[in-house]
C-alpha positions as YAML, in Angstrom:
chain: A
units: angstrom
residues:
- id: 1
  name: GLN
  ca: [15.92, 31.54, -28.38]
- id: 2
  name: VAL
  ca: [19.23, 30.10, -29.75]
- id: 3
  name: GLN
  ca: [22.01, 28.89, -27.54]
- id: 4
  name: LEU
  ca: [25.28, 27.09, -28.04]
- id: 5
  name: VAL
  ca: [26.73, 24.77, -25.41]
- id: 6
  name: GLU
  ca: [30.22, 23.69, -25.55]
- id: 7
  name: SER
  ca: [31.64, 20.60, -23.73]
- id: 8
  name: GLY
  ca: [34.80, 18.61, -23.65]
- id: 9
  name: GLY
  ca: [37.24, 20.97, -22.28]
- id: 10
  name: GLY
  ca: [39.58, 19.81, -19.40]
- id: 11
  name: LEU
  ca: [43.04, 19.38, -18.45]
- id: 12
  name: VAL
  ca: [45.48, 17.46, -20.62]
- id: 13
  name: GLN
  ca: [49.16, 16.91, -20.76]
- id: 14
  name: ALA
  ca: [51.21, 18.20, -23.78]
- id: 15
  name: GLY
  ca: [50.92, 15.85, -26.73]
- id: 16
  name: GLY
  ca: [47.55, 14.63, -25.54]
- id: 17
  name: SER
  ca: [44.23, 15.12, -27.33]
- id: 18
  name: LEU
  ca: [40.83, 16.43, -26.54]
- id: 19
  name: ARG
  ca: [37.58, 16.70, -28.61]
- id: 20
  name: LEU
  ca: [35.26, 19.64, -28.12]
- id: 21
  name: SER
  ca: [31.76, 19.66, -28.96]
- id: 22
  name: CYS
  ca: [29.26, 22.45, -29.52]
- id: 23
  name: ALA
  ca: [25.55, 21.86, -29.89]
- id: 24
  name: ALA
  ca: [23.29, 24.64, -31.06]
- id: 25
  name: SER
  ca: [19.59, 24.62, -29.92]
- id: 26
  name: GLY
  ca: [16.49, 26.65, -30.11]
- id: 27
  name: SER
  ca: [14.69, 28.31, -32.96]
- id: 28
  name: ILE
  ca: [16.92, 27.34, -35.86]
- id: 29
  name: PHE
  ca: [16.11, 27.24, -39.47]
- id: 30
  name: ASN
  ca: [19.58, 26.87, -40.75]
- id: 31
  name: ILE
  ca: [23.05, 27.09, -39.47]
- id: 32
  name: ASN
  ca: [25.62, 28.66, -41.82]
- id: 33
  name: ALA
  ca: [29.30, 28.83, -40.85]
- id: 34
  name: MET
  ca: [30.32, 27.46, -37.50]
- id: 35
  name: GLY
  ca: [33.74, 27.85, -35.82]
- id: 36
  name: TRP
  ca: [35.97, 27.84, -32.89]
- id: 37
  name: TYR
  ca: [37.75, 30.67, -31.37]
- id: 38
  name: ARG
  ca: [39.96, 30.78, -28.28]
- id: 39
  name: GLN
  ca: [41.18, 33.37, -25.77]
- id: 40
  name: ALA
  ca: [44.29, 32.82, -23.73]
- id: 41
  name: PRO
  ca: [44.94, 34.78, -20.58]
- id: 42
  name: GLY
  ca: [46.19, 38.24, -21.59]
- id: 43
  name: LYS
  ca: [45.38, 37.73, -25.13]
- id: 44
  name: GLN
  ca: [42.77, 38.63, -27.60]
- id: 45
  name: ARG
  ca: [40.15, 36.18, -28.84]
- id: 46
  name: GLU
  ca: [41.61, 34.56, -31.96]
- id: 47
  name: LEU
  ca: [40.06, 32.26, -34.59]
- id: 48
  name: VAL
  ca: [40.91, 28.54, -34.31]
- id: 49
  name: ALA
  ca: [38.90, 26.98, -37.12]
- id: 50
  name: THR
  ca: [35.77, 27.46, -39.23]
- id: 51
  name: ILE
  ca: [33.55, 25.36, -41.29]
- id: 52
  name: THR
  ca: [30.90, 26.26, -43.66]
- id: 53
  name: SER
  ca: [27.48, 24.58, -43.93]
- id: 54
  name: GLY
  ca: [29.19, 22.27, -46.28]
- id: 55
  name: VAL
  ca: [32.74, 20.94, -45.66]
- id: 56
  name: ASN
  ca: [35.00, 23.85, -46.39]
- id: 57
  name: THR
  ca: [37.29, 24.52, -43.49]
- id: 58
  name: ASN
  ca: [39.76, 27.10, -42.43]
- id: 59
  name: TYR
  ca: [42.48, 26.84, -39.80]
- id: 60
  name: ALA
  ca: [44.59, 29.38, -38.03]
- id: 61
  name: ASP
  ca: [48.28, 28.81, -38.63]
- id: 62
  name: PRO
  ca: [49.14, 27.57, -35.11]
- id: 63
  name: VAL
  ca: [46.78, 24.66, -35.24]
- id: 64
  name: LYS
  ca: [47.11, 23.56, -38.81]
- id: 65
  name: GLY
  ca: [47.85, 19.87, -39.03]
- id: 66
  name: ARG
  ca: [46.85, 19.34, -35.43]
- id: 67
  name: PHE
  ca: [43.18, 20.38, -35.13]
- id: 68
  name: THR
  ca: [40.23, 19.24, -37.10]
- id: 69
  name: ILE
  ca: [36.99, 20.81, -37.22]
- id: 70
  name: SER
  ca: [33.95, 18.94, -38.35]
- id: 71
  name: ARG
  ca: [30.11, 19.18, -38.00]
- id: 72
  name: ASP
  ca: [27.08, 17.06, -37.78]
- id: 73
  name: ASN
  ca: [24.11, 19.04, -39.38]
- id: 74
  name: THR
  ca: [21.67, 16.53, -38.28]
- id: 75
  name: ARG
  ca: [22.47, 17.31, -34.77]
- id: 76
  name: ASN
  ca: [23.42, 21.00, -35.05]
- id: 77
  name: THR
  ca: [26.77, 20.20, -33.58]
- id: 78
  name: VAL
  ca: [30.25, 21.20, -34.39]
- id: 79
  name: TYR
  ca: [33.32, 19.41, -33.19]
- id: 80
  name: LEU
  ca: [36.93, 20.27, -32.70]
- id: 81
  name: GLN
  ca: [39.25, 17.48, -32.57]
- id: 82
  name: MET
  ca: [42.57, 18.69, -30.97]
- id: 83
  name: ASN
  ca: [45.66, 16.49, -31.32]
- id: 84
  name: ASN
  ca: [49.28, 17.06, -30.15]
- id: 85
  name: LEU
  ca: [48.15, 19.81, -27.83]
- id: 86
  name: LYS
  ca: [50.72, 22.19, -26.78]
- id: 87
  name: PRO
  ca: [50.84, 24.49, -23.63]
- id: 88
  name: GLU
  ca: [50.25, 27.49, -25.85]
- id: 89
  name: ASP
  ca: [46.85, 26.04, -26.76]
- id: 90
  name: THR
  ca: [45.67, 26.67, -23.22]
- id: 91
  name: ALA
  ca: [42.58, 28.90, -23.53]
- id: 92
  name: VAL
  ca: [38.96, 29.23, -23.19]
- id: 93
  name: TYR
  ca: [37.54, 27.87, -26.29]
- id: 94
  name: TYR
  ca: [34.38, 29.47, -27.63]
- id: 95
  name: CYS
  ca: [31.88, 28.08, -30.13]
- id: 96
  name: HIS
  ca: [30.52, 30.44, -32.83]
- id: 97
  name: ALA
  ca: [27.74, 30.05, -35.22]
- id: 98
  name: ASN
  ca: [25.85, 32.19, -37.78]
- id: 99
  name: ILE
  ca: [22.34, 31.02, -37.53]
- id: 100
  name: GLU
  ca: [19.26, 31.70, -39.53]
- id: 101
  name: GLY
  ca: [16.29, 31.57, -37.08]
- id: 102
  name: TRP
  ca: [13.48, 34.00, -36.80]
- id: 103
  name: HIS
  ca: [16.37, 36.43, -37.42]
- id: 104
  name: MET
  ca: [19.85, 35.80, -38.64]
- id: 105
  name: GLY
  ca: [22.57, 36.40, -36.17]
- id: 106
  name: ASP
  ca: [25.92, 35.42, -34.74]
- id: 107
  name: TYR
  ca: [25.83, 33.36, -31.49]
- id: 108
  name: TRP
  ca: [28.50, 32.43, -29.16]
- id: 109
  name: GLY
  ca: [28.83, 29.83, -26.46]
- id: 110
  name: LYS
  ca: [29.98, 30.58, -23.01]
- id: 111
  name: GLY
  ca: [33.23, 28.75, -23.45]
- id: 112
  name: THR
  ca: [35.00, 25.67, -22.34]
- id: 113
  name: LEU
  ca: [38.42, 25.80, -20.74]
- id: 114
  name: VAL
  ca: [41.41, 23.73, -22.18]
- id: 115
  name: THR
  ca: [44.36, 23.59, -20.11]
- id: 116
  name: VAL
  ca: [47.50, 21.87, -21.39]
- id: 117
  name: SER
  ca: [50.29, 21.08, -19.03]
- id: 118
  name: SER
  ca: [53.88, 20.60, -19.90]
...
């Protein structure tokens, strides 16, 4: 019905950059807020960044100034540009979206792994 597929994860050295993408597909009338969350080993899932259907953004303190969230509404895609990556950024990154389809709901991608080596 509705699915989110992340891509762009991988292995990068500290100080490097990655760009994550998440494309929503299926029965979609409208996508409201979209965002990225991450879960590191032994830790709870935490918010990374969110973006409204417009351009309002919100970032978790650890990524402020380093990560940028954006979206392309024509392609139902949200991006996360990650610069100056640190080892503590290592986590599985999950895409989230609140979507109005036949029903409104919250959807999650299966995650993409980002590993930052020092």
